Each structure stands twice: as C-alpha cells, then as structure tokens.
Tab-separated table of C-alpha atoms in Angstrom:
chain	number	residue	atom	x	y	z
M	1	MET	CA	-11.022	-0.048	18.421
M	2	LEU	CA	-12.490	3.145	17.466
M	3	PRO	CA	-10.856	3.556	14.052
M	4	PHE	CA	-12.252	0.097	13.047
M	5	VAL	CA	-15.576	1.083	14.032
M	6	SER	CA	-15.325	4.258	11.928
M	7	ILE	CA	-14.295	2.194	8.951
M	8	THR	CA	-17.593	0.084	9.238
M	9	ILE	CA	-19.678	2.880	9.621
M	10	GLY	CA	-18.224	4.959	6.731
M	11	LEU	CA	-18.186	2.411	4.249
M	12	GLU	CA	-20.624	0.101	2.691
M	13	THR	CA	-18.743	-3.183	4.252
M	14	GLY	CA	-21.171	-5.473	2.806
M	15	PHE	CA	-19.913	-4.787	-0.748
M	16	TYR	CA	-16.747	-2.877	-0.431
M	17	ARG	CA	-13.330	-3.972	-1.636
M	18	ASP	CA	-9.909	-2.547	-2.510
M	19	VAL	CA	-10.417	-0.823	-5.641
M	20	PHE	CA	-7.592	-2.944	-7.208
M	21	PHE	CA	-9.328	-6.370	-6.072
M	22	TYR	CA	-10.457	-6.285	-10.016
M	23	ALA	CA	-7.002	-8.153	-10.778
M	24	ASP	CA	-7.577	-10.820	-8.090
M	25	GLU	CA	-11.058	-11.431	-9.018
M	26	TYR	CA	-10.276	-11.896	-12.493
M	27	VAL	CA	-7.436	-14.556	-11.948
M	28	VAL	CA	-9.594	-16.029	-8.984
M	29	ALA	CA	-12.558	-16.554	-11.551
M	30	GLU	CA	-10.403	-18.378	-13.943
M	31	ILE	CA	-8.871	-20.681	-11.480
M	32	LEU	CA	-12.510	-21.508	-9.858
M	33	GLN	CA	-14.109	-22.081	-13.539
M	34	ASN	CA	-11.021	-23.632	-15.537
M	35	GLY	CA	-8.821	-25.010	-12.402
M	36	HIS	CA	-5.829	-23.176	-13.657
M	37	ILE	CA	-4.526	-19.685	-14.863
M	38	THR	CA	-5.040	-19.254	-18.324
M	39	PRO	CA	-1.670	-18.029	-20.158
M	40	GLU	CA	-1.668	-14.772	-21.077
M	41	HIS	CA	-0.990	-15.540	-24.764
M	42	VAL	CA	-4.132	-17.581	-25.105
M	43	SER	CA	-6.447	-15.395	-23.128
M	44	GLN	CA	-8.285	-12.200	-24.123
M	45	LEU	CA	-5.483	-10.093	-22.750
M	46	ALA	CA	-3.076	-10.862	-25.701
M	47	GLY	CA	-2.672	-8.432	-28.460
M	48	SER	CA	-4.559	-5.442	-27.064
M	49	ASP	CA	-2.686	-2.083	-25.972
M	50	LEU	CA	-5.994	-0.843	-24.523
M	51	LYS	CA	-6.245	-3.837	-21.916
M	52	GLN	CA	-2.341	-3.599	-21.317
M	53	GLU	CA	-2.468	0.038	-20.463
M	54	ASN	CA	-5.554	0.222	-18.696
M	55	TRP	CA	-5.998	-3.169	-16.899
M	56	GLY	CA	-2.266	-4.486	-16.951
M	57	LYS	CA	-2.423	-5.263	-13.431
M	58	ILE	CA	-4.379	-8.575	-14.471
M	59	ILE	CA	-1.020	-9.563	-16.255
M	60	SER	CA	0.934	-8.989	-13.049
M	61	ARG	CA	-1.476	-11.225	-11.136
M	62	LYS	CA	-1.323	-14.005	-13.742
M	63	ASN	CA	2.767	-13.708	-13.398
M	64	LEU	CA	2.737	-13.553	-9.734
M	65	PRO	CA	-0.557	-15.324	-8.516
M	66	ILE	CA	-0.164	-16.486	-5.132
M	67	LEU	CA	-2.612	-14.291	-3.708
M	68	SER	CA	-5.206	-15.143	-6.223
M	69	ILE	CA	-4.495	-18.888	-5.718
M	70	LEU	CA	-4.863	-18.428	-1.969
M	71	ILE	CA	-8.191	-16.506	-2.139
M	72	ALA	CA	-9.625	-19.229	-4.940
M	73	GLU	CA	-8.372	-22.041	-2.335
M	74	TYR	CA	-10.223	-20.369	0.749
M	75	SER	CA	-13.248	-19.945	-1.328
M	76	LEU	CA	-13.326	-23.479	-2.193
M	77	ILE	CA	-12.685	-24.886	0.862
M	78	THR	CA	-15.345	-22.406	2.904
M	79	GLY	CA	-17.735	-22.159	0.087
M	80	ILE	CA	-17.498	-18.389	0.801
M	81	SER	CA	-17.343	-15.770	-1.578
M	82	PRO	CA	-13.613	-14.406	-2.753
M	83	ASN	CA	-15.427	-11.041	-1.934
M	84	ILE	CA	-15.344	-11.709	1.925
M	85	PHE	CA	-11.538	-11.734	2.167
M	86	TYR	CA	-11.488	-8.178	0.978
M	87	ILE	CA	-13.927	-7.099	3.342
M	88	THR	CA	-13.314	-8.454	7.206
M	89	PHE	CA	-10.387	-10.641	6.947
M	90	PRO	CA	-8.557	-9.539	10.118
M	91	ALA	CA	-4.941	-9.292	8.763
M	92	PHE	CA	-3.682	-6.870	11.509
M	93	LEU	CA	-3.974	-9.478	13.998
M	94	GLY	CA	-1.379	-11.713	12.198
M	95	VAL	CA	0.777	-8.269	11.912
M	96	TRP	CA	0.209	-7.774	15.963
M	97	PHE	CA	1.465	-11.490	16.542
M	98	GLY	CA	4.649	-11.009	14.469
M	99	PHE	CA	5.657	-7.699	16.289
M	100	PHE	CA	4.731	-9.548	19.574
M	101	ILE	CA	7.035	-12.522	18.886
M	102	ILE	CA	9.951	-10.122	17.892
M	103	ALA	CA	8.989	-7.593	20.887
M	104	ARG	CA	9.575	-10.475	23.349
M	105	ARG	CA	13.062	-11.174	22.263
M	106	ILE	CA	13.896	-7.605	22.915
M	107	ILE	CA	11.428	-6.398	25.662
M	108	SER	CA	11.240	-8.399	29.108
M	109	ASP	CA	7.906	-7.147	29.848
M	110	GLN	CA	5.012	-9.268	28.196
M	111	ARG	CA	2.479	-6.559	28.482
M	112	LEU	CA	4.571	-3.949	27.187
M	113	SER	CA	5.412	-6.395	24.229
M	114	LEU	CA	1.870	-6.959	23.497
M	115	LEU	CA	1.197	-3.415	23.450
M	116	ILE	CA	3.780	-2.099	21.040
M	117	GLY	CA	2.915	-5.095	18.833
M	118	GLY	CA	-0.602	-3.862	18.654
M	119	ILE	CA	0.552	-0.185	17.851
M	120	GLY	CA	2.881	-1.662	15.033
M	121	SER	CA	-0.206	-3.505	13.663
M	122	LEU	CA	-1.904	-0.196	12.951
M	123	SER	CA	0.987	2.140	11.752
M	124	PRO	CA	0.450	3.139	9.222
M	125	TYR	CA	-1.515	1.736	6.165
M	126	VAL	CA	-2.745	3.798	3.323
M	127	PRO	CA	-5.784	3.180	2.787
M	128	VAL	CA	-6.336	1.793	6.278
M	129	ILE	CA	-8.634	-0.701	4.802
M	130	TYR	CA	-5.712	-2.920	4.323
M	131	THR	CA	-5.933	-3.713	8.086
M	132	GLN	CA	-9.023	-5.439	7.204
M	133	ASN	CA	-8.448	-7.387	4.041
M	134	VAL	CA	-6.035	-10.203	3.036
M	135	THR	CA	-3.889	-7.661	1.276
M	136	ILE	CA	-1.543	-6.792	4.220
M	137	PHE	CA	-1.079	-10.580	4.976
M	138	SER	CA	2.282	-10.242	3.125
M	139	ASN	CA	3.591	-8.173	6.055
M	140	VAL	CA	2.977	-11.181	7.969
M	141	ILE	CA	5.168	-13.336	6.165
M	142	ILE	CA	7.908	-10.690	6.225
M	143	LEU	CA	7.485	-10.690	10.012
M	144	MET	CA	7.661	-14.595	10.249
M	145	SER	CA	10.651	-14.462	7.821
M	146	VAL	CA	12.585	-11.809	9.998
M	147	ILE	CA	11.703	-14.289	13.017
M	148	THR	CA	13.037	-17.244	11.531
M	149	LEU	CA	16.319	-15.273	10.262
M	150	ILE	CA	16.849	-14.213	13.884
M	151	TYR	CA	16.552	-17.849	15.223
M	152	ILE	CA	18.885	-18.878	12.511
M	153	LEU	CA	21.282	-16.122	13.353
M	154	ASP	CA	20.873	-16.882	17.029
M	155	LYS	CA	21.609	-20.509	16.733
M	156	GLY	CA	24.163	-20.439	14.065
M	157	ARG	CA	25.619	-23.768	12.916
M	158	LYS	CA	22.947	-25.420	15.561
M	159	ALA	CA	20.088	-23.867	13.621
M	160	LYS	CA	17.667	-26.802	12.790
M	161	PHE	CA	17.161	-27.718	8.968
M	162	GLY	CA	13.648	-26.624	9.226
M	163	GLY	CA	14.691	-23.030	9.715
M	164	TYR	CA	16.006	-22.902	6.376
M	165	ILE	CA	13.141	-24.896	4.946
M	166	SER	CA	10.853	-22.094	6.379
M	167	ILE	CA	12.796	-19.041	5.234
M	168	SER	CA	12.667	-20.742	1.590
M	169	ILE	CA	8.983	-21.224	1.646
M	170	PHE	CA	8.818	-17.429	2.765
M	171	LEU	CA	10.596	-16.463	0.003
M	172	ALA	CA	8.701	-18.110	-2.463
M	173	VAL	CA	5.523	-16.928	-0.972
M	174	LEU	CA	6.583	-13.274	-1.086
M	175	PHE	CA	8.293	-13.352	-4.486
M	176	TYR	CA	4.786	-14.453	-6.043
M	177	TRP	CA	2.745	-12.100	-3.787
M	178	TYR	CA	4.834	-8.831	-4.086
M	179	PRO	CA	8.505	-8.842	-5.458
M	180	PRO	CA	9.507	-5.660	-3.498
M	181	ASN	CA	8.545	-7.289	-0.342
M	182	PHE	CA	10.632	-10.514	-1.532
M	183	ALA	CA	13.672	-8.332	-2.326
M	184	LEU	CA	13.689	-7.173	1.233
M	185	VAL	CA	13.891	-10.490	2.869
M	186	GLY	CA	15.948	-11.786	-0.286
M	187	VAL	CA	18.740	-9.102	0.839
M	188	LEU	CA	18.838	-10.240	4.306
M	189	THR	CA	19.261	-13.655	3.417
M	190	LEU	CA	22.070	-13.133	1.041
M	191	LEU	CA	23.718	-11.403	3.680
M	192	LEU	CA	23.130	-13.963	6.194
M	193	PRO	CA	26.475	-15.756	5.990
M	194	PHE	CA	28.374	-12.573	6.227
M	195	ILE	CA	26.075	-11.767	9.287
M	196	LEU	CA	26.964	-15.016	11.092
M	197	TYR	CA	30.631	-14.344	10.122
M	198	LEU	CA	30.511	-11.214	12.001
M	199	SER	CA	29.020	-12.780	14.878
M	200	GLY	CA	31.742	-15.134	15.174
M	201	LYS	CA	29.530	-17.951	14.383
M	202	LYS	CA	29.996	-20.975	11.696
M	203	PRO	CA	26.889	-21.093	9.447
M	204	SER	CA	25.235	-24.442	8.836
M	205	PRO	CA	25.535	-26.040	5.190
M	206	GLY	CA	21.616	-25.545	5.319
M	207	ILE	CA	22.215	-21.786	4.613
M	208	LEU	CA	22.900	-22.524	1.030
M	209	ILE	CA	19.378	-23.389	0.529
M	210	PRO	CA	17.672	-19.991	1.117
M	211	SER	CA	20.777	-18.296	-0.526
M	212	ILE	CA	20.290	-20.090	-3.594
M	213	ILE	CA	16.371	-19.680	-3.681
M	214	SER	CA	17.203	-15.843	-3.166
M	215	GLY	CA	19.327	-15.640	-6.120
M	216	SER	CA	17.214	-18.000	-8.296
M	217	PHE	CA	14.086	-15.686	-7.566
M	218	PHE	CA	16.178	-12.539	-8.351
M	219	LEU	CA	16.945	-14.154	-11.854
M	220	LEU	CA	13.416	-15.087	-12.381
M	221	ILE	CA	12.382	-11.399	-12.421
M	222	PHE	CA	14.126	-11.391	-15.832
M	223	GLU	CA	13.468	-14.752	-17.169
M	224	ILE	CA	9.377	-14.365	-16.440
M	225	PRO	CA	9.834	-11.410	-17.404
M	226	LEU	CA	8.514	-8.936	-15.075
M	227	SER	CA	8.505	-5.770	-17.821
M	228	SER	CA	7.172	-3.404	-15.277
M	229	TYR	CA	9.702	-3.986	-12.758
M	230	LEU	CA	12.470	-4.423	-15.214
M	231	HIS	CA	11.492	-0.942	-16.372
M	232	TYR	CA	11.360	0.630	-13.134
M	233	ILE	CA	14.785	-1.063	-11.989
M	234	SER	CA	16.367	0.216	-15.219
M	235	VAL	CA	15.259	3.857	-14.720
M	236	GLY	CA	15.637	3.671	-11.136
M	237	ILE	CA	19.320	2.806	-11.518
M	238	SER	CA	20.022	5.289	-14.446
M	239	ARG	CA	18.350	8.094	-12.410
M	240	LEU	CA	20.437	6.912	-9.107
M	241	LEU	CA	23.752	7.615	-11.076
M	242	THR	CA	22.822	11.216	-11.550
M	243	LEU	CA	21.088	11.693	-8.310
M	244	SER	CA	17.678	12.298	-9.822
M	245	LEU	CA	15.691	11.739	-6.450
M	246	SER	CA	12.201	12.594	-5.933
M	247	SER	CA	10.779	13.618	-2.429
M	248	PRO	CA	8.905	10.849	-0.552
M	249	THR	CA	6.144	13.429	-0.070
M	250	SER	CA	5.582	14.176	-3.723
M	251	GLY	CA	3.299	10.962	-4.499
M	252	GLN	CA	-0.211	11.449	-5.476
M	253	THR	CA	0.119	15.329	-6.122
M	254	GLY	CA	-0.694	17.457	-9.327
M	255	THR	CA	-1.442	20.637	-10.400
M	256	TYR	CA	-4.855	19.792	-11.929
M	257	PRO	CA	-7.962	21.745	-10.415
M	258	THR	CA	-9.730	18.544	-9.833
M	259	VAL	CA	-6.854	16.582	-8.182
M	260	PHE	CA	-7.035	15.964	-4.342
M	261	GLN	CA	-4.141	17.436	-2.652
M	262	PRO	CA	-2.794	14.743	-0.062
M	263	SER	CA	-3.302	15.051	3.591
M	264	TYR	CA	-0.397	13.074	4.790
M	265	TYR	CA	-2.253	12.099	7.832
M	266	SER	CA	0.175	8.878	8.036
M	267	LEU	CA	2.907	11.179	8.965
M	268	ILE	CA	1.351	11.853	12.081
M	269	SER	CA	2.618	8.717	13.450
M	270	LEU	CA	5.965	9.812	12.908
M	271	ILE	CA	5.876	12.290	15.746
M	272	ALA	CA	6.609	9.444	18.054
M	273	LEU	CA	7.605	6.616	16.106
M	274	LEU	CA	10.486	8.387	14.281
M	275	PRO	CA	12.402	9.840	17.303
M	276	MET	CA	12.110	6.711	19.384
M	277	GLY	CA	12.959	4.461	16.461
M	278	ALA	CA	16.223	6.753	15.805
M	279	VAL	CA	17.167	6.449	19.363
M	280	GLY	CA	16.639	2.562	19.217
M	281	GLY	CA	18.914	2.453	16.136
M	282	LEU	CA	21.303	4.348	17.604
M	283	ILE	CA	21.309	1.787	20.593
M	284	ALA	CA	21.999	-0.958	18.077
M	285	PHE	CA	24.351	0.746	16.145
M	286	LYS	CA	26.368	1.569	19.624
M	287	ARG	CA	26.230	-2.301	20.288
M	288	ILE	CA	27.394	-3.330	16.869
M	289	LEU	CA	30.580	-1.140	17.032
M	290	SER	CA	31.441	-2.140	20.582
M	291	ASP	CA	34.320	-4.236	21.067
M	292	ARG	CA	33.201	-5.614	24.121
M	293	ASP	CA	29.438	-6.310	23.867
M	294	TYR	CA	28.323	-7.827	20.617
M	295	PRO	CA	24.795	-7.119	19.732
M	296	THR	CA	21.811	-9.389	19.840
M	297	PRO	CA	20.837	-11.228	16.674
M	298	SER	CA	17.662	-8.998	16.688
M	299	GLU	CA	20.110	-5.814	16.673
M	300	ARG	CA	21.977	-6.981	13.674
M	301	ILE	CA	19.059	-7.966	11.645
M	302	ALA	CA	17.264	-4.898	12.271
M	303	ILE	CA	20.393	-2.924	11.169
M	304	ILE	CA	21.120	-4.766	7.905
M	305	TRP	CA	17.382	-4.698	7.358
M	306	GLY	CA	17.348	-0.791	7.535
M	307	ILE	CA	20.378	-0.785	5.179
M	308	SER	CA	18.143	-2.973	2.554
M	309	ILE	CA	15.261	-0.841	3.013
M	310	LEU	CA	17.200	2.188	2.064
M	311	GLY	CA	18.550	0.688	-0.988
M	312	VAL	CA	14.949	-0.114	-2.228
M	313	ALA	CA	13.882	3.513	-1.142
M	314	LEU	CA	16.578	4.954	-3.003
M	315	LEU	CA	15.291	2.834	-6.220
M	316	TYR	CA	11.720	4.020	-5.605
M	317	MET	CA	12.728	7.362	-5.276
M	318	ALA	CA	14.733	7.485	-8.386
M	319	SER	CA	11.886	5.889	-10.340
M	320	GLY	CA	10.228	9.382	-11.222
M	321	GLU	CA	6.693	7.797	-10.782
M	322	SER	CA	4.601	9.640	-7.967
M	323	PHE	CA	2.612	6.427	-7.024
M	324	LEU	CA	6.333	4.921	-6.255
M	325	VAL	CA	8.152	7.395	-3.998
M	326	GLY	CA	5.906	7.562	-0.984
M	327	ARG	CA	6.503	3.773	-0.706
M	328	PRO	CA	9.662	3.758	1.090
M	329	PHE	CA	7.808	5.234	4.173
M	330	GLN	CA	5.603	2.504	4.870
M	331	LEU	CA	8.569	-0.099	3.822
M	332	SER	CA	10.554	1.449	6.735
M	333	ILE	CA	7.974	1.263	9.023
M	334	PRO	CA	8.558	-2.316	10.549
M	335	VAL	CA	12.259	-1.517	11.222
M	336	ILE	CA	10.983	1.663	12.789
M	337	ILE	CA	8.887	-0.323	15.131
M	338	ILE	CA	11.629	-2.496	16.028
M	339	GLY	CA	13.811	0.592	16.787
M	340	VAL	CA	11.240	1.490	19.053
M	341	MET	CA	11.230	-1.931	20.914
M	342	PHE	CA	14.820	-1.224	21.447
M	343	THR	CA	14.134	2.116	22.985
M	344	LEU	CA	11.372	0.798	25.326
M	345	SER	CA	13.514	-1.917	26.339
M	346	LYS	CA	16.024	0.749	27.810
M	347	ILE	CA	13.423	2.417	29.863
M	348	GLU	CA	10.867	-0.302	30.733
M	349	GLN	CA	12.108	-0.407	34.372
M	350	SER	CA	10.774	3.250	34.599
M	351	ASN	CA	6.783	2.934	35.078
M	352	ILE	CA	6.513	6.772	34.242
M	353	ALA	CA	8.689	7.024	31.181
M	354	VAL	CA	6.988	3.742	29.817
M	355	ILE	CA	3.439	5.254	30.464
M	356	VAL	CA	4.337	8.590	28.801
M	357	ALA	CA	5.799	6.629	25.775
M	358	VAL	CA	2.909	4.270	25.237
M	359	VAL	CA	0.532	7.365	25.539
M	360	LEU	CA	2.287	9.254	23.035
M	361	LEU	CA	2.465	6.135	20.766
M	362	PHE	CA	-1.110	5.454	21.123
M	363	SER	CA	-2.491	9.010	20.447
M	364	THR	CA	-0.242	9.718	17.409
M	365	VAL	CA	-0.593	6.038	15.928
M	366	GLY	CA	-4.069	6.007	16.563
M	367	GLY	CA	-5.097	9.481	15.662
M	368	SER	CA	-3.331	9.011	12.414
M	369	PHE	CA	-5.012	5.758	11.565
M	370	TYR	CA	-8.637	7.488	12.582
M	371	LEU	CA	-7.836	10.547	10.441
M	372	GLN	CA	-6.957	8.316	7.504
M	373	SER	CA	-9.861	6.255	8.010
M	374	ILE	CA	-12.304	9.155	7.557
M	375	ASP	CA	-10.418	11.064	4.990
M	376	GLN	CA	-12.832	11.598	1.810
M	377	ARG	CA	-10.170	9.870	-0.396
M	378	ALA	CA	-10.673	6.485	1.250
M	379	LYS	CA	-13.800	5.707	-0.352
M	380	ILE	CA	-12.334	6.575	-3.812
M	381	GLN	CA	-10.139	3.417	-3.017
M	382	THR	CA	-13.132	1.268	-2.868
M	383	TYR	CA	-16.216	0.428	-4.748
M	384	GLY	CA	-19.638	-0.572	-3.037
M	385	ALA	CA	-23.238	-1.452	-3.517
M	386	GLY	CA	-24.153	-2.259	-7.076
M	387	SER	CA	-20.674	-3.008	-8.289
M	388	GLU	CA	-21.568	-6.836	-8.214
M	389	GLU	CA	-24.773	-6.205	-10.634
M	390	ILE	CA	-22.860	-3.889	-12.903
M	391	GLY	CA	-19.842	-6.286	-13.137
M	392	GLN	CA	-22.238	-9.283	-14.061
M	393	TRP	CA	-24.537	-7.153	-16.509
M	394	GLY	CA	-21.634	-5.380	-18.189
M	395	GLY	CA	-19.641	-8.598	-18.566
M	396	THR	CA	-22.696	-10.110	-20.582
M	397	HIS	CA	-24.028	-6.965	-22.359
M	398	PHE	CA	-20.941	-4.467	-23.113
M	399	GLN	CA	-19.738	-4.132	-26.709
M	400	GLY	CA	-16.953	-2.212	-27.986
M	401	THR	CA	-15.117	0.606	-26.142
M	402	ILE	CA	-16.857	1.640	-22.930
M	403	LEU	CA	-15.294	4.935	-21.059
M	404	SER	CA	-15.456	5.202	-17.258
M	405	ASP	CA	-12.859	5.818	-14.330
M	406	VAL	CA	-10.748	3.216	-12.573
M	407	LYS	CA	-13.038	2.801	-9.868
M	408	THR	CA	-16.392	2.278	-11.678
M	409	GLY	CA	-14.760	0.223	-14.506
M	410	ALA	CA	-12.972	-2.414	-12.135
M	411	PRO	CA	-15.775	-4.419	-11.481
M	412	VAL	CA	-16.363	-4.984	-15.037
M	413	ALA	CA	-12.887	-5.658	-15.478
M	414	GLY	CA	-12.836	-8.075	-12.643
M	415	LYS	CA	-15.830	-9.870	-14.306
M	416	GLY	CA	-13.663	-10.268	-17.667
M	417	TYR	CA	-14.889	-7.308	-19.640
M	418	LEU	CA	-11.688	-5.463	-20.296
M	419	MET	CA	-12.675	-3.255	-23.134
M	420	VAL	CA	-13.306	-0.293	-20.393
M	421	ASP	CA	-11.114	2.803	-21.097
M	422	HIS	CA	-10.416	5.266	-18.505
M	423	PRO	CA	-8.314	8.428	-19.133
M	424	ASP	CA	-4.512	8.712	-18.728
M	425	GLN	CA	-4.374	12.109	-19.366
M	426	TYR	CA	-5.982	15.143	-17.745
M	427	SER	CA	-7.674	16.347	-20.831
M	428	GLY	CA	-9.721	13.061	-20.792
M	429	THR	CA	-10.429	13.291	-17.409
M	430	ARG	CA	-11.757	16.951	-17.822
M	431	ASN	CA	-13.895	16.082	-21.064
M	432	LEU	CA	-15.453	12.974	-19.844
M	433	PHE	CA	-16.341	14.129	-16.284
M	434	TYR	CA	-15.984	17.823	-15.542
M	435	ALA	CA	-16.483	19.588	-19.027
M	436	PRO	CA	-19.818	21.047	-20.585
M	437	GLU	CA	-22.067	18.710	-22.696
M	438	SER	CA	-20.484	19.622	-25.921
M	439	ASP	CA	-17.111	18.679	-25.010
M	440	PHE	CA	-18.309	15.318	-23.425
M	441	GLN	CA	-20.060	14.414	-26.347
M	442	GLY	CA	-16.909	15.214	-28.654
M	443	HIS	CA	-14.808	13.336	-26.546
M	444	VAL	CA	-16.796	10.035	-26.730
M	445	GLN	CA	-16.948	10.513	-30.454
M	446	SER	CA	-13.149	10.956	-30.739
M	447	LYS	CA	-12.605	7.905	-28.703
M	448	ASN	CA	-14.744	5.887	-31.030
M	449	ALA	CA	-16.642	4.665	-27.666
M	450	THR	CA	-19.921	2.718	-27.822
M	451	GLY	CA	-20.776	3.836	-24.320
M	452	VAL	CA	-20.005	5.523	-20.966
M	453	LEU	CA	-20.256	3.855	-17.411
M	454	LEU	CA	-21.130	6.139	-14.716
M	455	SER	CA	-21.722	5.801	-10.987
M	456	GLN	CA	-23.241	8.015	-8.410
M	457	SER	CA	-19.821	7.930	-6.166
M	458	MET	CA	-18.462	10.090	-8.919
M	459	TYR	CA	-20.445	12.988	-7.794
M	460	ARG	CA	-20.571	11.825	-3.928
M	461	ASP	CA	-17.304	10.943	-3.522
M	462	GLY	CA	-14.883	11.572	-6.375
M	463	LEU	CA	-13.241	9.460	-8.899
M	464	PHE	CA	-9.955	7.600	-9.959
M	465	ALA	CA	-8.621	8.632	-13.215
M	466	ASN	CA	-5.221	9.776	-14.718
M	467	GLN	CA	-3.432	7.820	-11.903
M	468	LEU	CA	-5.067	10.114	-9.338
M	469	PRO	CA	-7.914	10.588	-6.903
M	470	HIS	CA	-10.093	13.461	-8.402
M	471	LYS	CA	-12.718	15.596	-6.642
M	472	PRO	CA	-16.086	14.918	-7.107
M	473	MET	CA	-17.805	15.782	-10.670
M	474	PRO	CA	-20.308	18.466	-10.561
M	475	LYS	CA	-23.866	16.825	-9.969
M	476	GLN	CA	-25.514	18.987	-12.676
M	477	GLN	CA	-22.946	17.576	-14.989
M	478	TYR	CA	-23.577	14.226	-14.159
M	479	GLN	CA	-27.265	14.769	-14.277
M	480	THR	CA	-27.016	16.437	-17.765
M	481	ARG	CA	-25.181	13.376	-19.202
M	482	LEU	CA	-27.842	11.204	-18.027
M	483	GLU	CA	-30.591	13.163	-19.296
M	484	THR	CA	-29.194	13.989	-22.670
M	485	SER	CA	-27.813	10.347	-23.617
M	486	ASN	CA	-29.464	6.967	-24.080
M	487	LEU	CA	-29.708	5.332	-20.615
M	488	VAL	CA	-29.621	1.646	-21.416
M	489	TYR	CA	-29.009	0.264	-17.939
M	490	SER	CA	-29.281	1.680	-14.122
M	491	ASN	CA	-29.292	-0.201	-10.934
M	492	GLY	CA	-29.756	2.990	-8.932
M	493	ARG	CA	-26.226	3.362	-8.298
M	494	TYR	CA	-24.366	2.806	-11.893
M	495	HIS	CA	-25.581	4.148	-15.221
M	496	TYR	CA	-24.740	3.017	-18.640
M	497	LEU	CA	-25.264	5.209	-21.493
M	498	TRP	CA	-25.174	3.931	-25.209
M	499	PHE	CA	-23.917	5.845	-27.908
M	500	ASN	CA	-24.979	4.461	-31.609
M	501	GLN	CA	-21.305	4.908	-33.442
C-alpha cells in the first residue's frame, strides 16, 4: 500500500481533486439547485466562443451527464460534499474485484487470481489519483460488461434474459459516462452473435436487445450531436486513409522551454505485462485456430476485445491530437492483464515460475505506480487548499474577462463563472506567466482583461496552459506581478489582481 501512502502525504487530500472536476461540479450544482440539468441553449454557456473554447468540457458533461448525476445522487443521499468522491473513493477495489472474477474463470488457484486482480487494479493509471476517485469506476462497468458477455457466450441459447438486460444497462451507463469506453463494449456486443455462431452455439432471441441498444447509441453520437467526437472521428478516418499515424509516445510533448517533458513512468509496467500478455494472447490464438480444441468463452472475448481496441487505438493515433495518441495504451491494459492471466494459468502448477512471475509483476507495476504518484507533474493535475474559497468568491465578485491557467481557473468555472480565459498559444502562456512585467502588462491590455488570477502553485508546482503541463513560473516574476498590480483578493494561496480597463 506504499503508493497510496505516498499520494496521501504528497497531496492536500482534504481539498485535492482531479483538475477537470470543474465540469462535473458545475453540472452537479445545477442538479442540486434546480433538480435538473439546464439545457445548453438556455444556460450561460450559450453564445460565447470564450466559454466553448476554455470550458467546453462542461457542455460535454451536460450531454453525457451520468457521472454528474451519480455524484449528485450520492451527495443527496449521504449529505456529503460531492468533492469527497474525488478524494477518497476507492475505485480501484471495484476494478480489483472485476479482474478477480475474470481470473477465476481462467486460473484455478484462487490466491493467484486475487493477486493478478490486485495488479490489474493498479496498472497503469495516469495520473494515479484516478485509483482514489470515482472517475475510474467506468473501468468497473467495462469489466462487468465483459464478465456478462463471457456468461452469455458460455451459456449460448440457455443464457438468462437478465444477462441481456444487464449488458444493455451497462452500455447505456458507459455511453453517458464516456463514449470511447462504450464503443469498446458496443463493438463486442455487435459481434456477439457472430462469436456465438463460431462457437457452434445458437444465440437466444434476447441477444437482439443489446445489439439494438448498441446500434442506437452509435447513432446517438450524430443525433445529440457530440461535435468533438464527430470531429475527431472524421479527422481520424481521413488520416487513417492516408496512413497518417502518430506515435503513442508523442502525447504531452512540446518544444517550448517551459513545458515538462514526459517521464513515461507508466511504461515501466510493460516490462512484465507486455511479454506475459503477448504469450497469453498467443495461447488464446492457438486455441482459436485449433480444429480439435475450441477456445473458452474468455479466450474468444479477449481476442475480439483486443481487435476492437486496436481499431479504436488506430483512430486515436490518427487524430493528430497529442492528448489523444497516448490513450490507446491505457485502453489496452485490461486485455493485456487478461493475457497475463492465460500465461499464469499455464505455469500455475510450477511454484517457482509463479513466484518469479508475481515478483516481476509486482515490482514493475508497483514501481511504475509509485514513480507516477511522486512525479512533479501529478500536482498540476489537482487543485488544493484555498480552491473552494476562490471559487465561491470569484463566482460572486468577478466581472469581465479574467486571465489565468486551467488549474487555477477551474475552481471558479466549477462554481459557475466561465469568463476565465487561459492561453491556448505559447505566446500567451509566456507573456502571462514567464515574461518581464512590461510584456505581462501589455498582454493583459491586449486581451482587454479586467483581472488576473494567480495561485502559489504556479511557482511551486507548475501550471496547466496551452493544453500542456508547464514548469513553475519564476517566483520573482510572480512576486513582481503581485507588487506592481492592484491586489484585490488573497486567501494566502490564490491572488486576484484587478486592472481598471
């Protein structure tokens, strides 16, 4: 449990949240205050390019609100602040349980199944705070979907009607939570009749239910419409046709002097996971190609799942967006873990081989997790003490356009004030945070801003702007801006500078 201890010590857990929590917080507040989600066209999000450009994730949450609804319901039932589900919600336990259930169908040793389930629950989340908040619970839904599909494939025509209803509910939850995760399970569902046919089993008429649900939700992407998904899908397809793919390791990189270069600590886990997962995949392929020995439902599902992930991965890699090309790696981890299960099932009779494999897995996955948890960039993904206060104060007193970065502006956006502009070009990032005072003043005037919001974490940890984590701004520049501008508000960690336009 050492990695979790390091997270607790290293971050201000009484306040810290995923930096993108602002979108859920905004929608949760609407639900708690109004009893419903305000449609985009009648809310303050309407008719503003600035709000769409800077805080467009709120619009995505309004269109795909399942997580916000769950958090609001939990808050109403328990009386606990919604924030707590982004602090100590042990989502990794649900992932652990899901992997354990799958492992029990592959590995005969219960203790070994429990161990590989735990390894799978930690590998490899970026940032690792996702293991301790509700965000990664979508992976639990994916695993439960796969378990249900294995059950249906195993039973064939004898599968109970509840199995089809369950997978239909899982599909709906995944779609309104995060469509790419829905796509992975949706493809499996659409292929399920074909898989049953190859297995020599007749499908039950109930299989039409999840198949129709999957097709309907795929069409819903165009009907809502989910503009960002439509954009990346169209760009991805056009780039795929010309074989214009980006490397999975090219995400979050840049040539700017202030940008953090990625550490790729998460790749350390592949030292053990990749070869063992590849061997397990070959075992499954060998069985599926055998004329005499039909593969198990788990093996068939794993193979088709891997193929569907490859398709989604190619679309991500063809998107041309740095923040998307690294995601196929995390999408593929569950299938790799299942491949590792197949490998362990072949060696579980040899105590020495199992001990070596488990030690290698724990050392690489645990080491990867630990290094990610203490990475300096981890704090840039969170906002801590003082964020609640500045969110409340800014939502009440801010007027006009306020300049800041994503991390510092997020608490204010979460409380409902969306006229907070963060740079999307490096020139703006440089002038606002790193340049001499004269360039800073000129930039504020050019943006016709009424104020600038700064936080101490900008010079202590770094900042999030231009879609990238940046190194800390010089403390001297930070202090100079405070001394030469009108300091209107300060809670010790956040400082609001007012400019009389």
